[in-house]
Short mmCIF file of C-alpha atoms in Angstrom, two decimals:
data_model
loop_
_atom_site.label_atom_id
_atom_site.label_comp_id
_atom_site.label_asym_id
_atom_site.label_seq_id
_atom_site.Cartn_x
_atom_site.Cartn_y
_atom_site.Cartn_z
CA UNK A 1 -53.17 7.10 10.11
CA UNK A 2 -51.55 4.98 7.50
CA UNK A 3 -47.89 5.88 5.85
CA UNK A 4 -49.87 8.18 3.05
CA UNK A 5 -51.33 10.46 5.94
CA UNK A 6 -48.16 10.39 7.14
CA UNK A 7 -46.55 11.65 4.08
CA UNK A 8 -49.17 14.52 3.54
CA UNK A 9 -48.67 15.56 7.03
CA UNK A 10 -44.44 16.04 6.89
CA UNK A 11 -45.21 17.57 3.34
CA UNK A 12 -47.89 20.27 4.74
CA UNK A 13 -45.50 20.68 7.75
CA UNK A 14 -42.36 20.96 5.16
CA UNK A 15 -44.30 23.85 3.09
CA UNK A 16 -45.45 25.60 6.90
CA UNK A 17 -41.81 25.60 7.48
CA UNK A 18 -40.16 26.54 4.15
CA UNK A 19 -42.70 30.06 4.20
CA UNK A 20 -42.01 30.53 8.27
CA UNK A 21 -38.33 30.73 7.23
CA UNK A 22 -38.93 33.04 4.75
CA UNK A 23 -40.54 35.49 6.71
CA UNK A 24 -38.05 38.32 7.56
CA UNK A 25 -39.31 38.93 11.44
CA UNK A 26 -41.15 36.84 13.58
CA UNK A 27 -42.80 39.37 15.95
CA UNK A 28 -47.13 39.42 15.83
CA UNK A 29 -48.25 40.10 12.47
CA UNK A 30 -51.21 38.98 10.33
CA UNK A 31 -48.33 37.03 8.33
CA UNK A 32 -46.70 35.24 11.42
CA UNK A 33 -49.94 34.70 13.29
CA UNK A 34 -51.52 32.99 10.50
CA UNK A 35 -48.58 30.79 9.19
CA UNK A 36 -48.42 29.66 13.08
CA UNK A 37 -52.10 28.98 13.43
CA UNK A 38 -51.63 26.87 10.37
CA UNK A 39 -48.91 25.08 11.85
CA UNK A 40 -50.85 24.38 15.01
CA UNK A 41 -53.87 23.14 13.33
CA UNK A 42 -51.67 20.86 11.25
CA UNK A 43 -50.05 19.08 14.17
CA UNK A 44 -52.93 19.53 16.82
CA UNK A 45 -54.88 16.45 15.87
CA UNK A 46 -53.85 12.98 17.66
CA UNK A 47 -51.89 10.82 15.50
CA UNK A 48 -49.48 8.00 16.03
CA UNK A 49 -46.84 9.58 13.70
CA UNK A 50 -43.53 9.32 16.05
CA UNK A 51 -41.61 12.77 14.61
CA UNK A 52 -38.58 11.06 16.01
CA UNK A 53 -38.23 8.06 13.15
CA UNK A 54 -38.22 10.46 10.22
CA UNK A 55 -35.41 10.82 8.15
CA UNK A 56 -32.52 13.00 8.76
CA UNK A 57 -33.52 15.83 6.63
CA UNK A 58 -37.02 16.29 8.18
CA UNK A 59 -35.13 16.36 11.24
CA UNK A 60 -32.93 18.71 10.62
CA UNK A 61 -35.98 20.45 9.60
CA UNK A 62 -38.47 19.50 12.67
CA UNK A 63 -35.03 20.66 15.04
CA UNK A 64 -34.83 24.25 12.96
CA UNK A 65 -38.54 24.64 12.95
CA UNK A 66 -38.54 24.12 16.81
CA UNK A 67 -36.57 26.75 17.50
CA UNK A 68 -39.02 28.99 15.28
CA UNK A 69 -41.30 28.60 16.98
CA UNK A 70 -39.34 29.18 20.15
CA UNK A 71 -38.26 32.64 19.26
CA UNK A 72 -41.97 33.49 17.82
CA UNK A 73 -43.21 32.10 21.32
CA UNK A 74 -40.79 34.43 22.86
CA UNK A 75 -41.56 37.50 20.69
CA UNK A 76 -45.64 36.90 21.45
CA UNK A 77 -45.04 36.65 24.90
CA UNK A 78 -43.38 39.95 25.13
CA UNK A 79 -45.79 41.37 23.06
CA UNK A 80 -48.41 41.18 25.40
CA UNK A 81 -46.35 41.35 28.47
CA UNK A 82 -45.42 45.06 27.71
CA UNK A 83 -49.44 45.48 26.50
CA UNK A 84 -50.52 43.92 29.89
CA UNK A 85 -47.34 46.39 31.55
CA UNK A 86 -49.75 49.20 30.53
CA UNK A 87 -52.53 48.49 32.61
CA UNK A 88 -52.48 49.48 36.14
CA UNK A 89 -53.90 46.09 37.26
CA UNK A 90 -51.92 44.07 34.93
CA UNK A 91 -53.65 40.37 36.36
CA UNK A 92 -56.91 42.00 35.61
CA UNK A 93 -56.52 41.61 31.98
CA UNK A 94 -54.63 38.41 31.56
CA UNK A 95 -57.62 37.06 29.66
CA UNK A 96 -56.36 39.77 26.62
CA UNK A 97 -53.36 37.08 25.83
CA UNK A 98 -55.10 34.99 23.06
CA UNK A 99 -53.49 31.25 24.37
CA UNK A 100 -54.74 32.47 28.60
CA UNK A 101 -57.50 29.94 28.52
CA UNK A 102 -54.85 27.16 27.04
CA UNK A 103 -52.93 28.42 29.86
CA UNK A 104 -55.81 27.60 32.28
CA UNK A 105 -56.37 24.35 31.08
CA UNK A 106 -52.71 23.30 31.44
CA UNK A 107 -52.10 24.82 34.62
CA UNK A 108 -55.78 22.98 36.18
CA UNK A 109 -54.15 19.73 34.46
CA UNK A 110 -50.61 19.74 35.95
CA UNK A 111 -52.01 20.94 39.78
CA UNK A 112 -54.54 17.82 39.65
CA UNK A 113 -51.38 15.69 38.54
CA UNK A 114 -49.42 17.11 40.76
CA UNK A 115 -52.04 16.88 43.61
CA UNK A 116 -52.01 12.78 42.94
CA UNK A 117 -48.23 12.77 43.82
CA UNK A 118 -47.85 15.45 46.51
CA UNK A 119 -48.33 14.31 50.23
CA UNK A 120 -48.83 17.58 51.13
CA UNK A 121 -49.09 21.31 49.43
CA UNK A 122 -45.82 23.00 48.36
CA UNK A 123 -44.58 25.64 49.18
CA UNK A 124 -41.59 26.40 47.69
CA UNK A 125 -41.70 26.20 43.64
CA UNK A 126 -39.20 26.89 41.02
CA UNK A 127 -40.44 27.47 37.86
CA UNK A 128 -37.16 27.32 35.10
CA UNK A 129 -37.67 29.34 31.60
CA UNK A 130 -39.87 31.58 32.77
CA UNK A 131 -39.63 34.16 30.29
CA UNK A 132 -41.27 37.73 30.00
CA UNK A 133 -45.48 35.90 30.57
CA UNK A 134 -44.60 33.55 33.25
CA UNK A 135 -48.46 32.62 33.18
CA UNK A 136 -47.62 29.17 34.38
CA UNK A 137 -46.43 30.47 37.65
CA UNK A 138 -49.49 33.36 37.95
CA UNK A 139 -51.80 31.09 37.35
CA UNK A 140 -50.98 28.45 39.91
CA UNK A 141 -50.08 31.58 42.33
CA UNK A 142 -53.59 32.90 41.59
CA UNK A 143 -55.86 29.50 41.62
CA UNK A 144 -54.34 26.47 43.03
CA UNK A 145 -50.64 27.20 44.99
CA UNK A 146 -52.28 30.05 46.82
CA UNK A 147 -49.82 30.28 50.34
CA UNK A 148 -46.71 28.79 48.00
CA UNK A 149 -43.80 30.65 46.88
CA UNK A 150 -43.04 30.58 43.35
CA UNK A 151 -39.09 31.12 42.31
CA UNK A 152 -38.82 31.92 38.67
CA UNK A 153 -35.48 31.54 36.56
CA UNK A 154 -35.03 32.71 33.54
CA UNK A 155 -31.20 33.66 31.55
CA UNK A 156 -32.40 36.83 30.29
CA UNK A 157 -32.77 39.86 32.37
CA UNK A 158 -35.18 41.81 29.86
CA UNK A 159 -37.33 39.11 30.70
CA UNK A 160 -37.06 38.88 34.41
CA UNK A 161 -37.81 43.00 34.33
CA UNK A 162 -40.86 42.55 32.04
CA UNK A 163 -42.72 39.48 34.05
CA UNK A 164 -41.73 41.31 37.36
CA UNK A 165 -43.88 44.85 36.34
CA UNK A 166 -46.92 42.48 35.88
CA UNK A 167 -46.75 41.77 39.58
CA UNK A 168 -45.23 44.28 41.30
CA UNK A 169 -48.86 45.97 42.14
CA UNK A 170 -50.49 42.86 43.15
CA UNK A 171 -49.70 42.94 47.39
CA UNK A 172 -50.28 39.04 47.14
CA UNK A 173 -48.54 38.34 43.94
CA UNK A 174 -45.70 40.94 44.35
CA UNK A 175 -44.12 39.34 47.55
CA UNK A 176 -44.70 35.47 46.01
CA UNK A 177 -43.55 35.91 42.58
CA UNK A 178 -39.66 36.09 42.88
CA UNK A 179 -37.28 36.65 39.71
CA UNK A 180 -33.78 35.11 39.25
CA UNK A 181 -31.85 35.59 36.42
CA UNK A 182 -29.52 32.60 36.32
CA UNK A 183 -28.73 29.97 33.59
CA UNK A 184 -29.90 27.31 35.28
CA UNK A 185 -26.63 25.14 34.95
CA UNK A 186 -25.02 27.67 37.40
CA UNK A 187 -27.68 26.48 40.09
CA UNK A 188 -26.85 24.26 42.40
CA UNK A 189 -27.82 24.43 46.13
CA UNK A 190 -30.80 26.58 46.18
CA UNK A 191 -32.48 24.00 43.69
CA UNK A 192 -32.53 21.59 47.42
CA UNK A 193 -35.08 24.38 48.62
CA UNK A 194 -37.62 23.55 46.24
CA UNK A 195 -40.41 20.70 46.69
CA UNK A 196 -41.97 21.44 43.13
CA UNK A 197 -39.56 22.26 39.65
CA UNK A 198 -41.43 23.24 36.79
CA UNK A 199 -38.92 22.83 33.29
CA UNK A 200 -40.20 24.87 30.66
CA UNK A 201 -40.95 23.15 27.14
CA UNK A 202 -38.37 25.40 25.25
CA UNK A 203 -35.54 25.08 28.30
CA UNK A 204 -33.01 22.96 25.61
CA UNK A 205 -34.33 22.81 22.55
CA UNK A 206 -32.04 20.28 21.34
CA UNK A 207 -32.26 16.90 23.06
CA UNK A 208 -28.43 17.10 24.55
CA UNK A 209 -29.38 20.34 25.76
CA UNK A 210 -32.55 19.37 27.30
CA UNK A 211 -30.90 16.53 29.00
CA UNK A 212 -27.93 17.95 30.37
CA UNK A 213 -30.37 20.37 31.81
CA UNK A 214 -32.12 17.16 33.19
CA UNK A 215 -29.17 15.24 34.67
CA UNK A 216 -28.19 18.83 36.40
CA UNK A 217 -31.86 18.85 38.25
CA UNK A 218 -30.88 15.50 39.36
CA UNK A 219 -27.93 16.27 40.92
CA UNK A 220 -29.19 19.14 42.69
CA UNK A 221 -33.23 18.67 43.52
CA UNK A 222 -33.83 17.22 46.95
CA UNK A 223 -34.07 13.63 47.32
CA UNK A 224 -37.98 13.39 46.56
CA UNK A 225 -38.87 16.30 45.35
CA UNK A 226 -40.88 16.62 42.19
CA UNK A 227 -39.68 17.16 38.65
CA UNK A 228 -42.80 18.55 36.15
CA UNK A 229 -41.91 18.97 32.51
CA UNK A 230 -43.58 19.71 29.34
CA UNK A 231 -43.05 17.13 26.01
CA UNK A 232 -44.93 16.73 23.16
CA UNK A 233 -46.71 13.89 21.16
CA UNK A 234 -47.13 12.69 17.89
CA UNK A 235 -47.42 15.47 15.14
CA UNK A 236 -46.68 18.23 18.33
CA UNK A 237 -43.18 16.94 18.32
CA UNK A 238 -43.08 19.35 15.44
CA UNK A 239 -43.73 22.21 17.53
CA UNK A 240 -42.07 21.17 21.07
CA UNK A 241 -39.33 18.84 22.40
CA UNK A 242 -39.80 15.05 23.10
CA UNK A 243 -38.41 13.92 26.26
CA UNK A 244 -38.03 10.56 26.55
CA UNK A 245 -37.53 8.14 29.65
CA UNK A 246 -33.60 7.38 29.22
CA UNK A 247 -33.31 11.36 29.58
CA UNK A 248 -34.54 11.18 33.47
CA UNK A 249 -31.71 9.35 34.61
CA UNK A 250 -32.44 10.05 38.55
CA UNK A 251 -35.95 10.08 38.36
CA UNK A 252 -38.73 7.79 38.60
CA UNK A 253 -41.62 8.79 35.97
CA UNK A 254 -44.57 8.78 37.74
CA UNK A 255 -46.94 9.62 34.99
CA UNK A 256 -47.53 11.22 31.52
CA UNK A 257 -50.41 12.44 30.29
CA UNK A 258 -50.84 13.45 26.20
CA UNK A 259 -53.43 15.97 25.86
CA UNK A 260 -56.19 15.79 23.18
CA UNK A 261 -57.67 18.32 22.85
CA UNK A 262 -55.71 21.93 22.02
CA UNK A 263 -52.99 22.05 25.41
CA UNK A 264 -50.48 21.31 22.78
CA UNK A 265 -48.07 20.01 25.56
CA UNK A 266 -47.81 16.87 27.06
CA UNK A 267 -47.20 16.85 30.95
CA UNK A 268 -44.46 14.77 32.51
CA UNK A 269 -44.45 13.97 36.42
CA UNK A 270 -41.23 12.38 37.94
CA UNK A 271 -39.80 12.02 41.46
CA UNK A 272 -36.09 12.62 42.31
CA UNK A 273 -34.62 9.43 43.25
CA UNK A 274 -33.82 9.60 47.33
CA UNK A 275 -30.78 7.35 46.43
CA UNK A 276 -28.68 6.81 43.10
CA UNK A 277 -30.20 3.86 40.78
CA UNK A 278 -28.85 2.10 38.43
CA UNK A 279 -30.08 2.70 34.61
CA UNK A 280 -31.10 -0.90 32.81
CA UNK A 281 -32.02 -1.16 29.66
CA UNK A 282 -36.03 -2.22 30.35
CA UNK A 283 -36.61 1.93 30.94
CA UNK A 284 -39.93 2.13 29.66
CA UNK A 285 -40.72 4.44 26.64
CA UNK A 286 -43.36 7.85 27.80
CA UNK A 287 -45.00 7.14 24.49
CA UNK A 288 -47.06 4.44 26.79
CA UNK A 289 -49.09 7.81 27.15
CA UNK A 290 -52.51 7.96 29.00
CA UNK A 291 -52.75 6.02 31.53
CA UNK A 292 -50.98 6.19 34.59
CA UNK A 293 -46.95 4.90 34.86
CA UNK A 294 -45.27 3.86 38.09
CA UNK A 295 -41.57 2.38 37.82
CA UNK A 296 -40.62 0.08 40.39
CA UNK A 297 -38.71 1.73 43.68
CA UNK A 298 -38.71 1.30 47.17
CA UNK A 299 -41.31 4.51 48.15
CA UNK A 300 -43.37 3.18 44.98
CA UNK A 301 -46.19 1.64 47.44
CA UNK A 302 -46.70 5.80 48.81
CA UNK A 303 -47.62 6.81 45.04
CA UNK A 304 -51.18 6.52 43.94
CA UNK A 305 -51.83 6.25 40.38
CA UNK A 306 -53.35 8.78 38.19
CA UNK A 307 -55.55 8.23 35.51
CA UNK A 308 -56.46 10.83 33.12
CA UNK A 309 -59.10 9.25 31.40
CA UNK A 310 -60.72 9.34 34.46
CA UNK A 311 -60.21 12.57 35.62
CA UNK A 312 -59.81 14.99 32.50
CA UNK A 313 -63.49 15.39 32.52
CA UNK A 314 -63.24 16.49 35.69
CA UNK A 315 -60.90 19.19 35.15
CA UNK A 316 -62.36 21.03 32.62
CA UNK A 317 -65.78 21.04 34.95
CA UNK A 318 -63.33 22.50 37.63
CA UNK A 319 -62.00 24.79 34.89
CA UNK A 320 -65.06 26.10 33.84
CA UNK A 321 -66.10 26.54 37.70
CA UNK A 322 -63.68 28.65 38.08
CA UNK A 323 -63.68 30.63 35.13
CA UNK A 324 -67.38 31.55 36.30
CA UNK A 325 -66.23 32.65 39.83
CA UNK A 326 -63.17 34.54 38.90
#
């Protein structure tokens, strides 16, 4: 893509954003769903734009339009959280949310990550950011982290009481599924009990935000535990956070993977560092991308790499599998 397909693309994105902002509510409605869908088509295709070199007042833009599509995330999810609510076997009818098979595909991606860094099967997982569709968490609970324990956090209460009535009449779900409403930042020791933490895309929308959320996990994860987060690449940077590597200070990125196909989100894997290390200068940049990425440590020889290219095809024959059993 040359600097004229760049230009077209910020433009189109520019307009997308100009009528989003007009819109006076961003709750599901032909209006919202469309101007989104737009938006997602526009920045689903892989390009080598990097969002985070454009001029100040497309960022001030891509940093408002972020947090659009934040609150419009949040207002879908609740949507069909109190629709699924209504049914008396609310994990019956998960398929009813229109992104569930996205949701599928993510999850099967970040368990076979996850599965090439793990030297055995958690069972204790927090999941931050939940919100009122933790479909993350169900659908790891449900299909790979079957015996595990997953701890969800989320700030807002409403939320916590909405996700909770979509498991409360499962007898597996109900007593694996825990709810904590906490801001995060006021967590400190219970974060040691967890071998897996799962940061939500939209935990810190701004970059200071997202990394003093970051440096806090640091502190208080167990020495080798595992850190899983959710970025975005090229054009998707309009639509999610970019983490980059200098925001893990006290973690060692073990791989990134930057999805192609439409999981919007890129998936970050790093380890918690079992003593403190020094920052230098050489940290590599994530926008390496596929491929796998080991940093030099002492407990680097234990970590197998993990190639996507490889596997990808695999998961989405796994995916499918599964799909047909379920």
């Amino acid at each position: 893509m040359g600097c004229q397909d760049d230009e077209k693309l910020v433009q189109t994105v520019c307009e997308i954003y100009d009528n989003i902002s007009a819109l006076e509510s961003l709750k599901p409605s032909k209006d919202v769903n469309m101007l989104f869908t737009q938006l997602v088509l526009t920045c689903l295709p892989p390009t080598p734009i990097d969002v985070t070199k454009l001029c100040k007042r497309v960022q001030d833009m891509r940093s408002k339009l972020i947090k659009l599509c934040g609150e419009a995330e949040g207002h879908l999810e609740a949507h069909f959280s109190t629709l699924l609510a209504s049914y008396d076997n609310p994990l019956h009818h998960l398929h009813i949310f229109p992104y569930y098979t996205n949701y599928l595909k993510l999850s099967l991606l970040e368990f076979s990550i996850l599965s090439n860094h793990c030297t055995h099967v958690p069972t204790q997982v927090a999941f931050v950011g939940s919100g009122p569709l933790p479909l993350t968490s169900i659908v790891l609970a449900l299909f790979h982290l079957t015996d595990a324990t997953f701890h969800n956090y989320d700030i807002d209460p409403v939320a916590n009481s909405m996700a909770l009535q979509l498991v409360v009449s499962d007898p597996d779900l109900s007593k694996r599924m825990l709810f904590h409403t906490s801001d995060i930042m006021d967590v400190t020791d219970e974060l040691k009990d967890y071998e897996v933490v799962f940061l939500a895309a939209l935990v810190g929308m701004g970059r200071e935000e997202k990394s003093r959320a970051i440096e806090h996990l640091a502190k208080h994860m167990a020495p080798g535990a595992l850190l899983m987060l959710r970025s975005a690449h090229g054009a998707r940077g309009f639509l999610y956070p970019i983490i980059d590597a200098c925001d893990l200070r006290g973690f060692e990125v073990l791989s990134v993977f930057h999805p192609t196909d439409e999981v919007v989100n890129s998936v970050i894997i790093a380890r918690k560092h079992a003593m403190p290390i020094h920052m230098t200068t050489s940290t590599p940049n994530l926008d390496q991308g596929l491929g796998s990425m080991i940093l030099p440590c002492k407990c680097s020889g234990e970590i197998q790499a993990f190639n996507p290219l490889i596997n990808h095809g695999t998961m989405i024959e796994e995916l499918a599998m599964e799909e047909h059993f379920s």
